[in-house]
Phi, psi and omega in degrees: 000314181295320181297315181296319180296318181295320180297317181295318181295320181297313180294317182294320181295315181295322184278322183256025180299310180292319181297320183292317182297320181287323182287320181285000000 
């Protein structure tokens, strides 16, 4: 579960890196 979650977070972070910075 943690591995899957980390993979999702990694992809989301890479894809939403700019979005996250702007949202945060």
